[in-house]
Each structure stands twice: as structure tokens, then as C-alpha cells.
PDB file of C-alpha atoms in Angstrom:
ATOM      1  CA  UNK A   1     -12.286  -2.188 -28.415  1.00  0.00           C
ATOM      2  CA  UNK A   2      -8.817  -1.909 -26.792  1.00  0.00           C
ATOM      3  CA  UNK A   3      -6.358  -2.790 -23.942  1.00  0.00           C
ATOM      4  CA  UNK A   4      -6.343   0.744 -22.532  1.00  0.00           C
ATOM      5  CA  UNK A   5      -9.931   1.298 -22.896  1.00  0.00           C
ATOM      6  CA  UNK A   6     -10.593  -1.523 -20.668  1.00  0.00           C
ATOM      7  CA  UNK A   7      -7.676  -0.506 -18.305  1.00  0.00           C
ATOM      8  CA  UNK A   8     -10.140   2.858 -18.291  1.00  0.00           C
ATOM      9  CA  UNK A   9     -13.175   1.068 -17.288  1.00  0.00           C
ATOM     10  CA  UNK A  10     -11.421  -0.721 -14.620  1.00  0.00           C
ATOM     11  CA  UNK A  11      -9.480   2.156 -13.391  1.00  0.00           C
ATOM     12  CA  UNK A  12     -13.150   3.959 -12.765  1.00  0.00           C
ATOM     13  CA  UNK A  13     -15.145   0.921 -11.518  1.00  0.00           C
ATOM     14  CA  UNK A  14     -12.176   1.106  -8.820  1.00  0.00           C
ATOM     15  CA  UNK A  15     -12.307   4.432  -8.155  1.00  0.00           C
ATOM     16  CA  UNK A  16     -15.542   4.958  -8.379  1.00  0.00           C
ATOM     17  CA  UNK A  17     -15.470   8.374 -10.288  1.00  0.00           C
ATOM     18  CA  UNK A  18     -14.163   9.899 -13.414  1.00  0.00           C
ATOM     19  CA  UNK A  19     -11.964  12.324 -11.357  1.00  0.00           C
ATOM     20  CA  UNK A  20     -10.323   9.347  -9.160  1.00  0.00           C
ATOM     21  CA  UNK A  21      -9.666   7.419 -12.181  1.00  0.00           C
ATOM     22  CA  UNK A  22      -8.397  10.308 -13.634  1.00  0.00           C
ATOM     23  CA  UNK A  23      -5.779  11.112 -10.839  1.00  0.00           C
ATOM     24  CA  UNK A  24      -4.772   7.491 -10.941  1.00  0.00           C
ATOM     25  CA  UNK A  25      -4.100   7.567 -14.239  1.00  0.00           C
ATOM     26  CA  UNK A  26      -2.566  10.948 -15.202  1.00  0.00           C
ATOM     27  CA  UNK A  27      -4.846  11.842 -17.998  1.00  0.00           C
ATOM     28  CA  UNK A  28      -7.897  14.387 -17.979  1.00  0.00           C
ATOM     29  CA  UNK A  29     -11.696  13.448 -17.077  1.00  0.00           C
ATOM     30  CA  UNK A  30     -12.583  14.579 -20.813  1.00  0.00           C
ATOM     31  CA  UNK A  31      -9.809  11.783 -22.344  1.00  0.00           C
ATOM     32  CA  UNK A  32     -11.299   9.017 -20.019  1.00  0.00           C
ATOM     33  CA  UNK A  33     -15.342  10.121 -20.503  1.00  0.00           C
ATOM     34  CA  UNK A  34     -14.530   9.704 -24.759  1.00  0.00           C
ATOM     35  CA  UNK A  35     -12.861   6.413 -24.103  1.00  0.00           C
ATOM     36  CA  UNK A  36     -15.596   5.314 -22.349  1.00  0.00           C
ATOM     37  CA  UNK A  37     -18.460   6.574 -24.833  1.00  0.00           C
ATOM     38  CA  UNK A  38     -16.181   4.795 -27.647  1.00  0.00           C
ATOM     39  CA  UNK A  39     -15.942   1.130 -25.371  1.00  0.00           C
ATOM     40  CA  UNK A  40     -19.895   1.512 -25.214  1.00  0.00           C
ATOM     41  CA  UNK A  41     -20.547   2.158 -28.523  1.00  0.00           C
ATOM     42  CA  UNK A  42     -18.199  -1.093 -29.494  1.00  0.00           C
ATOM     43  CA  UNK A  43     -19.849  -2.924 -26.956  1.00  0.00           C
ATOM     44  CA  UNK A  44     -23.668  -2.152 -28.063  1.00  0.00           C
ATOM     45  CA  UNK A  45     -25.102  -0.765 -24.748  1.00  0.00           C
ATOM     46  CA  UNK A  46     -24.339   1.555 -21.550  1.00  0.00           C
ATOM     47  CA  UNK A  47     -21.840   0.161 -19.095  1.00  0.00           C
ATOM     48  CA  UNK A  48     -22.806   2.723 -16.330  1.00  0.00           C
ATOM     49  CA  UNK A  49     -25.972   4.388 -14.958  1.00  0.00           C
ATOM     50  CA  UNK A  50     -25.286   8.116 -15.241  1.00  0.00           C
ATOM     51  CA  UNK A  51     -28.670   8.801 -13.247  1.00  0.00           C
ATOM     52  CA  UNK A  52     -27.162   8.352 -10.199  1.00  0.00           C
ATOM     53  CA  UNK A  53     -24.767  10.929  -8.235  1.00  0.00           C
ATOM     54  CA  UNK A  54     -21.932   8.434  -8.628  1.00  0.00           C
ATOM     55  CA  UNK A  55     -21.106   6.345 -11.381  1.00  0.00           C
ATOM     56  CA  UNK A  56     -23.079   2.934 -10.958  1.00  0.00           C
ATOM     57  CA  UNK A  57     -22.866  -0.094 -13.796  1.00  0.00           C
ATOM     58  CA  UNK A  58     -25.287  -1.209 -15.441  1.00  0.00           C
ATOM     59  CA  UNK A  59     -26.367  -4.819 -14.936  1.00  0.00           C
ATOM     60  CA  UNK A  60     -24.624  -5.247 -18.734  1.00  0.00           C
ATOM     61  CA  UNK A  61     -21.930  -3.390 -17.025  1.00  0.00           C
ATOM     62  CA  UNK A  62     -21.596  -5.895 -14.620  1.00  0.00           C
ATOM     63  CA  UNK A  63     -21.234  -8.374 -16.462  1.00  0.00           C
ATOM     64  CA  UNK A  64     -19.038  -7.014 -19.039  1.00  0.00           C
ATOM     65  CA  UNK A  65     -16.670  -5.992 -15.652  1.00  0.00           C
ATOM     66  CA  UNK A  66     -16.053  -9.864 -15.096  1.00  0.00           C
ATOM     67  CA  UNK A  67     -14.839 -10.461 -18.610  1.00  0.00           C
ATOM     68  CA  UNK A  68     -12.988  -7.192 -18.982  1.00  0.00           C
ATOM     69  CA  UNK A  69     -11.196  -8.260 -15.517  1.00  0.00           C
ATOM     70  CA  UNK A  70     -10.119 -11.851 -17.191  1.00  0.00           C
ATOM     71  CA  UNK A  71      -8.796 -10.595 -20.641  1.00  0.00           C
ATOM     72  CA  UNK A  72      -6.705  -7.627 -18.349  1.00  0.00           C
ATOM     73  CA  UNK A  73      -5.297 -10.494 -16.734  1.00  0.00           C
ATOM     74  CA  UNK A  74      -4.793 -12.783 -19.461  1.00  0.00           C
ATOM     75  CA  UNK A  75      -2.947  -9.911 -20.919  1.00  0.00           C
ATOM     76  CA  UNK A  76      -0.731  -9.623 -18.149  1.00  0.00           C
ATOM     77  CA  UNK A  77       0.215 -13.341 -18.151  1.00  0.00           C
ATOM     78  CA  UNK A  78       1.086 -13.331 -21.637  1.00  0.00           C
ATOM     79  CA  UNK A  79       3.110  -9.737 -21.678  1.00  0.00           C
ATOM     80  CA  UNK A  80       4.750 -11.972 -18.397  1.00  0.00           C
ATOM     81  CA  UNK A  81       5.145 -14.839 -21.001  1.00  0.00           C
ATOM     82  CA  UNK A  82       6.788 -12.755 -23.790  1.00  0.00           C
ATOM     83  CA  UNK A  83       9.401 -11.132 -21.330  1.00  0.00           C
ATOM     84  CA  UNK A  84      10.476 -14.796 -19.818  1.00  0.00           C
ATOM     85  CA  UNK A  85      10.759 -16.200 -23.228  1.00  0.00           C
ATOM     86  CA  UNK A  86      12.869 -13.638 -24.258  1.00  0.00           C
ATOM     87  CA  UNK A  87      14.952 -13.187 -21.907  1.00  0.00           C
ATOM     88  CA  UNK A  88      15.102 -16.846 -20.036  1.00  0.00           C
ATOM     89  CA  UNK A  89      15.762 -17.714 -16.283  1.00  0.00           C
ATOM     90  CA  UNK A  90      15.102 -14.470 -14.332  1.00  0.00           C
ATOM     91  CA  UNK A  91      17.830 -11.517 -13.704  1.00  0.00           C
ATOM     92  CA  UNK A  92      16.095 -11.615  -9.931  1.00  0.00           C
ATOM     93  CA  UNK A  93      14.151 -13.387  -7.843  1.00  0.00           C
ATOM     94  CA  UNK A  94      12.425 -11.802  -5.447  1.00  0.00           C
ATOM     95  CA  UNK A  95      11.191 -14.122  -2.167  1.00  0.00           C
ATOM     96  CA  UNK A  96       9.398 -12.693   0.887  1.00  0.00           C
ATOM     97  CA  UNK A  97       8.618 -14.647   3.867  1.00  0.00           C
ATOM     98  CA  UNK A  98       6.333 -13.521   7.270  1.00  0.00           C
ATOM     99  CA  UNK A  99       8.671 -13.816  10.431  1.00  0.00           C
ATOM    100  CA  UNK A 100       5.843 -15.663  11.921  1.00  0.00           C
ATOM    101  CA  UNK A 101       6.876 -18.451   9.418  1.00  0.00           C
ATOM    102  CA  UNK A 102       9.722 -20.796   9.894  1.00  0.00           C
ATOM    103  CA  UNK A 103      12.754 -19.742   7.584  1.00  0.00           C
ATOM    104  CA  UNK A 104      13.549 -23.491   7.614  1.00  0.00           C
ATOM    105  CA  UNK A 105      10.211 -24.435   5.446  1.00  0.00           C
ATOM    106  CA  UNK A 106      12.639 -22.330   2.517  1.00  0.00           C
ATOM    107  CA  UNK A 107      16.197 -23.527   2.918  1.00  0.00           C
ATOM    108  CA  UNK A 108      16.852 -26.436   1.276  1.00  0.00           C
ATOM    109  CA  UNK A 109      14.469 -24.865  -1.866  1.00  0.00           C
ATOM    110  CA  UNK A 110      16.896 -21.818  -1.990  1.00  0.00           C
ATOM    111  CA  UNK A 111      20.382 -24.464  -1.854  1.00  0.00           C
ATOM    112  CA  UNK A 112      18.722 -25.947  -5.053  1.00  0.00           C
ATOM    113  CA  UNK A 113      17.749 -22.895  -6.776  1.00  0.00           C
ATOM    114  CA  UNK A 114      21.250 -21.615  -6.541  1.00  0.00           C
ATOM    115  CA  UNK A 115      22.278 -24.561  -7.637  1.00  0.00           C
ATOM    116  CA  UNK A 116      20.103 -24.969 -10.911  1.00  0.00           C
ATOM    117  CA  UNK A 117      19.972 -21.025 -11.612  1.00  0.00           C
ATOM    118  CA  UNK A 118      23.421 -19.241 -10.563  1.00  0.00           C
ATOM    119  CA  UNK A 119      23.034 -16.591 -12.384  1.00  0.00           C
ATOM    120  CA  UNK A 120      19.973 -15.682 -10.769  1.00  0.00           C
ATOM    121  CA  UNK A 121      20.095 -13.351  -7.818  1.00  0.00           C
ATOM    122  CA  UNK A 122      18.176 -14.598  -5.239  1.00  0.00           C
ATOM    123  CA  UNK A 123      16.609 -11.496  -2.669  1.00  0.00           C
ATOM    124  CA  UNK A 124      15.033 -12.478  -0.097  1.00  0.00           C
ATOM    125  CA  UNK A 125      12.753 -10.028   2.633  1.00  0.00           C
ATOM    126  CA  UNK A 126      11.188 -10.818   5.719  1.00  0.00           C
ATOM    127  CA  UNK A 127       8.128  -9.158   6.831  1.00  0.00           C
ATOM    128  CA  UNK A 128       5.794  -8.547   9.608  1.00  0.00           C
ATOM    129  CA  UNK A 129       2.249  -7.606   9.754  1.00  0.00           C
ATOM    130  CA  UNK A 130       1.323  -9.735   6.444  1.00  0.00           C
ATOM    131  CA  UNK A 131       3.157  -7.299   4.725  1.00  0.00           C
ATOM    132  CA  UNK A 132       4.464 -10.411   2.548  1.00  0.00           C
ATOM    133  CA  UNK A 133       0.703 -10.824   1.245  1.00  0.00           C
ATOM    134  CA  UNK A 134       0.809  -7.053   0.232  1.00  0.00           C
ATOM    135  CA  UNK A 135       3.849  -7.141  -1.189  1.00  0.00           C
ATOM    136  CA  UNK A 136       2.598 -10.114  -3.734  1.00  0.00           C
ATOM    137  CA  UNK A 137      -0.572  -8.049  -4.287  1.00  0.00           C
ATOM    138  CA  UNK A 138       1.556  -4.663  -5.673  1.00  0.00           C
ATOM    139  CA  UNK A 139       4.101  -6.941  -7.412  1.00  0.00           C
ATOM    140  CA  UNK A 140       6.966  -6.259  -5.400  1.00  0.00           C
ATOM    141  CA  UNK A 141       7.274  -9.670  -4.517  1.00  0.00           C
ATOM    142  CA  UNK A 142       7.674 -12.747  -7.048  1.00  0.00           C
ATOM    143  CA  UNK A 143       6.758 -15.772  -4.683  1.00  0.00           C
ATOM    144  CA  UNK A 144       5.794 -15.353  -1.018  1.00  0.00           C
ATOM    145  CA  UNK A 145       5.436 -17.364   2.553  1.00  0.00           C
ATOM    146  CA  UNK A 146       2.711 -16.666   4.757  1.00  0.00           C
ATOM    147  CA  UNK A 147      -0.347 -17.824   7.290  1.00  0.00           C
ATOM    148  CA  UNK A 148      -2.833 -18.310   4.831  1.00  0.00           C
ATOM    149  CA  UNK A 149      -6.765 -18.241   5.968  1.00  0.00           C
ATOM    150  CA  UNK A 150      -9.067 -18.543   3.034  1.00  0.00           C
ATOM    151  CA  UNK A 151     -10.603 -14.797   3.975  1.00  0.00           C
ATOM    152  CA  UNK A 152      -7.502 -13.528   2.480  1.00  0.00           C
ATOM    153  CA  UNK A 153      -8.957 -14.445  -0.899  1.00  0.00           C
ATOM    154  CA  UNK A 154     -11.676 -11.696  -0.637  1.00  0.00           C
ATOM    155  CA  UNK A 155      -8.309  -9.520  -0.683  1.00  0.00           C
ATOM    156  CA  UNK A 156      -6.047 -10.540  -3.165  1.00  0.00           C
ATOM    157  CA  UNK A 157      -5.954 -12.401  -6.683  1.00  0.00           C
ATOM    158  CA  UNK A 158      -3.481 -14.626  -5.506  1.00  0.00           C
ATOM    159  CA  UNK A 159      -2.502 -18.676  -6.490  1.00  0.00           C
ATOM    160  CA  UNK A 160      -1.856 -20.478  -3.173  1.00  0.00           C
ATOM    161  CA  UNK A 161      -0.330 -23.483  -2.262  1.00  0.00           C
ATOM    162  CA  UNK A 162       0.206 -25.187   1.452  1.00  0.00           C
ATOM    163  CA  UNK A 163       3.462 -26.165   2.377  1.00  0.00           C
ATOM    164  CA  UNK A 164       3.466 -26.171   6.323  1.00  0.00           C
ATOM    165  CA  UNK A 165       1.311 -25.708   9.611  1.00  0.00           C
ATOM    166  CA  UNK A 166       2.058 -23.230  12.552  1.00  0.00           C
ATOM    167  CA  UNK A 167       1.054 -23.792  15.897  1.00  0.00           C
ATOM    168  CA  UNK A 168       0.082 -20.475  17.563  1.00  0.00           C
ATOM    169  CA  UNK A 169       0.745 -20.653  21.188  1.00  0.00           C
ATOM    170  CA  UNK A 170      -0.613 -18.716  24.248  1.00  0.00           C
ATOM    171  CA  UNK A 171       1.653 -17.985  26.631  1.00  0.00           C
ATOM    172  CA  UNK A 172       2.933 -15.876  29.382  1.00  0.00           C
ATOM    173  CA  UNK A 173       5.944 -15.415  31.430  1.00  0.00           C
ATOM    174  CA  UNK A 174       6.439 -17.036  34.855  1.00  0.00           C
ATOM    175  CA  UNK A 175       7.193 -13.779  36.442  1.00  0.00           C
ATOM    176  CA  UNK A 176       4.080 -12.610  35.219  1.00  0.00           C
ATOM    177  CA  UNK A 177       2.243 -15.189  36.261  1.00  0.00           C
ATOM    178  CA  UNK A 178       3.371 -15.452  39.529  1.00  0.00           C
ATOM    179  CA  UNK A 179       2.801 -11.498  40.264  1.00  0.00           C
ATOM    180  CA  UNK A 180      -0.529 -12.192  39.269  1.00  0.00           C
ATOM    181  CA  UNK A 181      -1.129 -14.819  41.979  1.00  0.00           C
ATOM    182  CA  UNK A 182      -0.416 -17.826  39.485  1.00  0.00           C
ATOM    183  CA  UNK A 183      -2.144 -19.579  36.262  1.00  0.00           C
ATOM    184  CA  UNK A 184      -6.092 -17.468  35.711  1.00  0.00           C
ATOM    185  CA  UNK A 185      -8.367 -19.921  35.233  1.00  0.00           C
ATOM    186  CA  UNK A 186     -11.704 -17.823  33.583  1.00  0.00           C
ATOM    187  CA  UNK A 187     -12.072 -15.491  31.484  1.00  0.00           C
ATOM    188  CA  UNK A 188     -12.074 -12.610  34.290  1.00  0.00           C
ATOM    189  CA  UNK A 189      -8.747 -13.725  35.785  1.00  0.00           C
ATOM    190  CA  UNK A 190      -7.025 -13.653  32.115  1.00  0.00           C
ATOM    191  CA  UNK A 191      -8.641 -10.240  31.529  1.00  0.00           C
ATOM    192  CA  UNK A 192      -6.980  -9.251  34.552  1.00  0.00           C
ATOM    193  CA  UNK A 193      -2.970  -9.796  32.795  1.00  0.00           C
ATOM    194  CA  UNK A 194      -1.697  -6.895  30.189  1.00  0.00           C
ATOM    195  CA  UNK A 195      -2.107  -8.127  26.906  1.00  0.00           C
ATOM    196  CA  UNK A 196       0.360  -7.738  24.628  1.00  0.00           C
ATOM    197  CA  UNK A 197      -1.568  -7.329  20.900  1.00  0.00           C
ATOM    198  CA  UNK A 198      -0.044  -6.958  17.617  1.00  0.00           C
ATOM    199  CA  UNK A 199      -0.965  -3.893  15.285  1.00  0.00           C
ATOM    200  CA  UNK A 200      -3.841  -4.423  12.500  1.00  0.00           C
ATOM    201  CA  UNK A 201      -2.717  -6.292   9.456  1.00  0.00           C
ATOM    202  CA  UNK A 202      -1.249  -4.881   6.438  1.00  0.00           C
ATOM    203  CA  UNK A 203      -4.279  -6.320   4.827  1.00  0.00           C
ATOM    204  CA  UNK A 204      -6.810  -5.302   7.091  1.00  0.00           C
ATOM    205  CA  UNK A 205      -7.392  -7.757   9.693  1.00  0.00           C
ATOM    206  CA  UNK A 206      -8.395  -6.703  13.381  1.00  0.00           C
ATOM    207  CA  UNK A 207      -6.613  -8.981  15.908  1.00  0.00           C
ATOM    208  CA  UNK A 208      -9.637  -7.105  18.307  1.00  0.00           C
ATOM    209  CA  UNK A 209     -12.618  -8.443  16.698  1.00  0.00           C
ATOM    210  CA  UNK A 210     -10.898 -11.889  16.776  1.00  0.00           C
ATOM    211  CA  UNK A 211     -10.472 -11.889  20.222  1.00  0.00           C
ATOM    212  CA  UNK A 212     -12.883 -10.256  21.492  1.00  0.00           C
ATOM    213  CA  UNK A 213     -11.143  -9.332  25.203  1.00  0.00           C
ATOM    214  CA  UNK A 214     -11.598  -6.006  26.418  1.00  0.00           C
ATOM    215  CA  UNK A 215      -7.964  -5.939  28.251  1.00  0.00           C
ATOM    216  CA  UNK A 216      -7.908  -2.211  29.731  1.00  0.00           C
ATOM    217  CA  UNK A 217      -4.096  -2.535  29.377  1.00  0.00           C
ATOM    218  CA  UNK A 218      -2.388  -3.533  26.285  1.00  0.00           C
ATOM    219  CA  UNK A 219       0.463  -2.995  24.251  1.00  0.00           C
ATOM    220  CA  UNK A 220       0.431  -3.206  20.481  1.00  0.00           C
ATOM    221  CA  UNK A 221       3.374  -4.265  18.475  1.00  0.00           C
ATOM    222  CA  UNK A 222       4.247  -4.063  14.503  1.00  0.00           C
ATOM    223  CA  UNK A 223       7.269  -6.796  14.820  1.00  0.00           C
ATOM    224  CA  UNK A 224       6.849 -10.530  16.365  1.00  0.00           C
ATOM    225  CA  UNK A 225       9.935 -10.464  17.620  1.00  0.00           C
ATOM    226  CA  UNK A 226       9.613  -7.307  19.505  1.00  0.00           C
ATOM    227  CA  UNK A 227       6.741  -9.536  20.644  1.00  0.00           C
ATOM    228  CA  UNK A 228       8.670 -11.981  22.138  1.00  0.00           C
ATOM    229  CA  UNK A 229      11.341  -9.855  23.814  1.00  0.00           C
ATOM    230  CA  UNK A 230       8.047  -8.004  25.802  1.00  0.00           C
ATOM    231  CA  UNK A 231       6.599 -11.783  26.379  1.00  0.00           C
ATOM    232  CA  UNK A 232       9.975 -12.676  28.118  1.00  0.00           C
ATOM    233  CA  UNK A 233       9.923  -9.808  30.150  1.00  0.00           C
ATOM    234  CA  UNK A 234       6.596 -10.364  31.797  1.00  0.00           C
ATOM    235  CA  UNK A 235       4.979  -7.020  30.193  1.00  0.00           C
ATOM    236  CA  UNK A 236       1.992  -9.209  29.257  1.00  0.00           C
ATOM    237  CA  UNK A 237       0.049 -12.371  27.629  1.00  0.00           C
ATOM    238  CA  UNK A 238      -0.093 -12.972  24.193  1.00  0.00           C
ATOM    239  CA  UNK A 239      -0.776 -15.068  20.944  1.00  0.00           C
ATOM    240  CA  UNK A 240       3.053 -16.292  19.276  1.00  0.00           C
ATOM    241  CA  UNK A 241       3.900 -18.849  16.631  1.00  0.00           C
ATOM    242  CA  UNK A 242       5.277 -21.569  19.043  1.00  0.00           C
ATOM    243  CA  UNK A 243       8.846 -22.397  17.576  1.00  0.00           C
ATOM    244  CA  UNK A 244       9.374 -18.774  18.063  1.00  0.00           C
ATOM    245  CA  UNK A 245       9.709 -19.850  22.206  1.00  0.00           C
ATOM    246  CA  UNK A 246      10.407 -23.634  21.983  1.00  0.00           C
ATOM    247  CA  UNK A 247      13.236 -22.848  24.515  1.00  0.00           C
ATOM    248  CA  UNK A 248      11.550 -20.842  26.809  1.00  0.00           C
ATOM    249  CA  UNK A 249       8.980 -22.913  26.972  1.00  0.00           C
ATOM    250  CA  UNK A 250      10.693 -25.750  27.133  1.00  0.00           C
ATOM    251  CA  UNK A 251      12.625 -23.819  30.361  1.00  0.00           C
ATOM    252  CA  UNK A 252       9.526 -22.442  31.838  1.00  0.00           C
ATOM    253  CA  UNK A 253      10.623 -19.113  31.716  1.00  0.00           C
ATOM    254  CA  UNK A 254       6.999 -19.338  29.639  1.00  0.00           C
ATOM    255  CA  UNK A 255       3.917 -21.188  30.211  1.00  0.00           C
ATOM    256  CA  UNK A 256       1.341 -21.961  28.070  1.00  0.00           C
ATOM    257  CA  UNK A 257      -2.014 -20.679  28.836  1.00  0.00           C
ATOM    258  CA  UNK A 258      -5.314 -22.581  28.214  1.00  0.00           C
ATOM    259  CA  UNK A 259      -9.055 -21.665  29.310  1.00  0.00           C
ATOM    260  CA  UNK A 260     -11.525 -23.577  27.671  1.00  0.00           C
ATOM    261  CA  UNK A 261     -13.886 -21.688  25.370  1.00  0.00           C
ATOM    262  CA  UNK A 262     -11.472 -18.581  25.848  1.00  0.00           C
ATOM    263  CA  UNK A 263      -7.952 -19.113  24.574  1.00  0.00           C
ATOM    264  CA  UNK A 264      -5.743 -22.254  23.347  1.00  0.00           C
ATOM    265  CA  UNK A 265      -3.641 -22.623  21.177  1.00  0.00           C
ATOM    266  CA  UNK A 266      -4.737 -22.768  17.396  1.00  0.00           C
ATOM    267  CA  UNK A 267      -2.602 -24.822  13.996  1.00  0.00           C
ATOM    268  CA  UNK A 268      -2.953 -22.739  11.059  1.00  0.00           C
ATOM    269  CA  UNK A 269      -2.084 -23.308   7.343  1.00  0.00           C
ATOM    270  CA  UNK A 270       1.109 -22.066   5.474  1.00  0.00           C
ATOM    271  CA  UNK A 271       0.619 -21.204   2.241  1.00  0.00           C
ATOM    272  CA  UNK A 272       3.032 -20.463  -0.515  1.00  0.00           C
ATOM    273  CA  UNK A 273       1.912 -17.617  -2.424  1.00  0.00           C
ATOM    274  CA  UNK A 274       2.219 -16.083  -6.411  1.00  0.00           C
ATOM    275  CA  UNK A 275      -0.059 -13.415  -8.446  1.00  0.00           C
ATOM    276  CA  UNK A 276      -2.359 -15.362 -10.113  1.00  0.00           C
ATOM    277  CA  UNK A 277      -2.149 -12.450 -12.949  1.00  0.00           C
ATOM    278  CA  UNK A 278       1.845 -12.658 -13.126  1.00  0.00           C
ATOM    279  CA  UNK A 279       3.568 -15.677 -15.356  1.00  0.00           C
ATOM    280  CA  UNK A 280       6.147 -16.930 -13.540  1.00  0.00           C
ATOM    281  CA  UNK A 281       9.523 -17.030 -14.488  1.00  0.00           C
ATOM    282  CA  UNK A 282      11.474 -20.125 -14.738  1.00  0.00           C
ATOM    283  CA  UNK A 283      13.472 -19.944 -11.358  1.00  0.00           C
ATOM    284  CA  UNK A 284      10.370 -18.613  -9.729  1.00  0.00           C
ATOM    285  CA  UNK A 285       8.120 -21.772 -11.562  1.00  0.00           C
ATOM    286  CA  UNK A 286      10.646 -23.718 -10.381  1.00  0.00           C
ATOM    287  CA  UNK A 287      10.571 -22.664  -7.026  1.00  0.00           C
ATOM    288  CA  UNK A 288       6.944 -23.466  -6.738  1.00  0.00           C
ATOM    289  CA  UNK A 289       7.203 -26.852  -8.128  1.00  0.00           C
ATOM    290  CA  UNK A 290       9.592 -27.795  -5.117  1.00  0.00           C
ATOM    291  CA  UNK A 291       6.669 -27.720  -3.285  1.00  0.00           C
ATOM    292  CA  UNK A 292       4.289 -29.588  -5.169  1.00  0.00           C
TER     293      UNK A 292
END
């Protein structure tokens, strides 16, 4: 029983057919149906129902699929291990953060990491859309900052710690409001306002279904601050971390909106966030322990 037969097995549970795993991994349908035929003959008993039209496991199968997942992983962390131990403090450290997160939460970590590891390079990405989540979950990303809601667990095999809140406000512009013939107060007179919507998540979350407000007119954005600049200008209501508009709040060129059972505003966890399959390095460890 090997490595890459495993990697086999899991590349066709995922793709759910001999030809997808195939594709995904560059070798013929032939290669991958022996490898599979040896892993079952060193494991003692059929990993997948070939009755069916597509490949289905076997109860065994299904079980074997947990334990074949761990040692994959295991394997991962300790091929992590062996490249850190060889080579010491990372080259790079790659930090992402979601623009709906205050920047602030990471400065006075990244003063002391240049501090204790200057020969590190430090590269650090902001994203919108949860694309900092993704970005973790493909490996393109070392540590990350991001709303955290424990759904996102059915999406990614991800270590998670919580480091901040963020207060997501509802608010819209004076001029707005006022052209609207002031503050609605129900759930018809709110439906009545634009609504300015971001785009779905990168990791598949539908701001629609958690809403639930048929606005006829809305605009969708990919970028909170593009958000903003459209909130500012009266083109609609919307949902925006609130130190993003502390000062026009605090002006009144916004004004927060609140309807009982509707809208209000909602605190929501920050969560810092590393592969759970990925060793970290010693700047990146580091990094994490700042927190703890």
C-alpha cells in the first residue's frame, strides 16, 4: 500500500469517476483502475461498488476514505516538517487579510515579526469576497484574516483561531433617506430603497438566502470599498463592517438603519486562519502564537 495509491483513491472519490480523476491527475484511466485493483487487494476487500453507473464506495470504502484522508494529511505535515527543518525560518511569508477586517488587528504582529525574522519577506494581500479563505484552502496563502462563521468548516480543513469581533452595520445615506420621505420603518418601506448587495462568496455563500428581501432594484458589488463609495452616494442601503464609515456616521452623512425582526446590525467573529494539513513554518508559527 502506497502514498500515490491513496492520492488515487482520493483523487476519484473527489471526482467521482475514473476519467475525472484521470484528467486531474495526468495519467490514463487504465494506470489509475490497476492502482486501484492493487490498493484493494492490499487492503482485503472492494473499496467501490462497480454495480452502479458511477463509482459508489463501499461501506469498507467508507471507512477506509476517513483513514486514507488522515495519513494524506499526516503526510503533508511531516513533508511540511522536513522542508522547515531543513531549511529554518521561512524564505516568505505569505499573509492575506479580508478588507472587511481591520488592518490594525495585524500591525503590531507584523513590527515584531520583522523584528525577530528579517530575513523573512513578509507579503501581504488583501482580499474581497472571502477570497482570503480560498486562498488558505489552495495553499496560496500561509496564515489568513477573515469573518469566520462555523459553516465555513463544512468548506475547508482549516485550524482557526479568534482574534477580534466586527460589527456589521446597516446604513444608508441621508440623501437617500430623505428622497425617500425619511427613516422606513417596516419591512415594506425598506423594500422600497435600492439595495446595494455584494456578489456571492468565493466560497459559496448567498448574501440572498440570508436576507431574504426581494429588492426589485439592486446593485451587486465584488469590492467593499466600492461598497462604500455607492453607500455615500445615496445609490442604495446596505450591510458594511462599521469602522469602514465611523466618520460618516459619526457626520450623518450615514444613518444607521434598524427595523426590528428585519435588519440591525449584527457582531461577528474574526478568526485567524492556517491549513490544518500544512506545518507551519517558524515565522508563520510564530505569527500565530502572537495571538494566543
Amino acid at each position: 500500500m502506497t502514498i500515490q495509491q491513496l492520492e488515487i483513491f482520493l483523487a476519484i472519490v473527489e471526482s467521482g469517476s475514473l476519467h475525472g480523476a484521470a484528467r486531474r491527475l495526468h495519467r490514463t484511466q487504465s494506470a489509475l483502475s490497476m492502482a486501484i485493483k492493487k490498493l484493494e487487494q492490499h487492503a482485503g476487500f472492494a473499496l467501490f461498488d462497480r454495480h452502479q453507473y458511477r463509482l459508489r464506495l463501499t461501506p469498507k470504502g467508507q471507512s477506509f476514505l476517513r483513514q486514507a484522508e488522515e495519513v494524506l494529511r499526516q503526510q503533508q505535515r511531516l513533508l511540511s516538517l522536513s522542508e522547515r527543518l531543513q531549511h529554518g525560518a521561512e524564505v516568505t511569508l505569505r499573509i492575506d487579510y479580508d478588507r472587511t477586517c481591520n488592518f490594525n488587528v495585524l500591525v503590531p504582529v507584523l513590527r515584531r515579526l520583522q523584528q525577530q525574522f528579517p530575513a523573512t519577506e513578509l507579503v501581504v494581500g488583501s482580499n474581497s469576497q472571502l477570497r482570503t479563505l480560498r486562498r488558505i484552502i489552495d495553499g496560496d496563502s500561509d496564515v489568513g484574516l477573515c469573518p469566520w462563521l462555523p459553516t465555513f468548516h463544512q468548506h475547508a480543513d482549516v485550524e482557526t483561531l479568534p482574534v477580534a469581533e466586527l460589527t456589521l452595520a446597516i446604513v444608508a445615506s441621508r440623501d437617500l433617506l430623505n428622497e425617500y420621505g425619511g427613516m422606513p420603518r417596516n419591512r415594506t418601506e425598506l423594500l422600497n430603497l435600492p439595495l446595494l448587495l455584494p456578489q456571492d462568496m468565493d466560497i459559496g455563500i448567498n448574501f440572498d438566502s440570508i436576507l431574504r428581501l426581494p429588492s426589485s432594484r439592486r446593485i451587486r458589488m465584488d469590492d467593499i470599498a466600492a461598497q462604500r463609495d455607492m453607500l455615500v452616494a445615496g445609490l442604495g442601503w446596505g450591510i458594511i463592517p462599521e469602522h469602514l464609515v465611523a466618520a460618516e456616521l459619526a457626520s450623518g452623512v450615514l444613518q444607521n438603519l434598524s427595523i426590528a425582526g428585519v435588519v440591525h446590525a449584527e457582531r461577528i467573529p474574526i478568526h485567524l486562519v492556517r491549513a490544518s494539513q500544512r506545518m507551519p513554518g517558524v515565522a508563520a508559527a510564530a505569527l500565530w502564537q502572537s495571538f494566543l
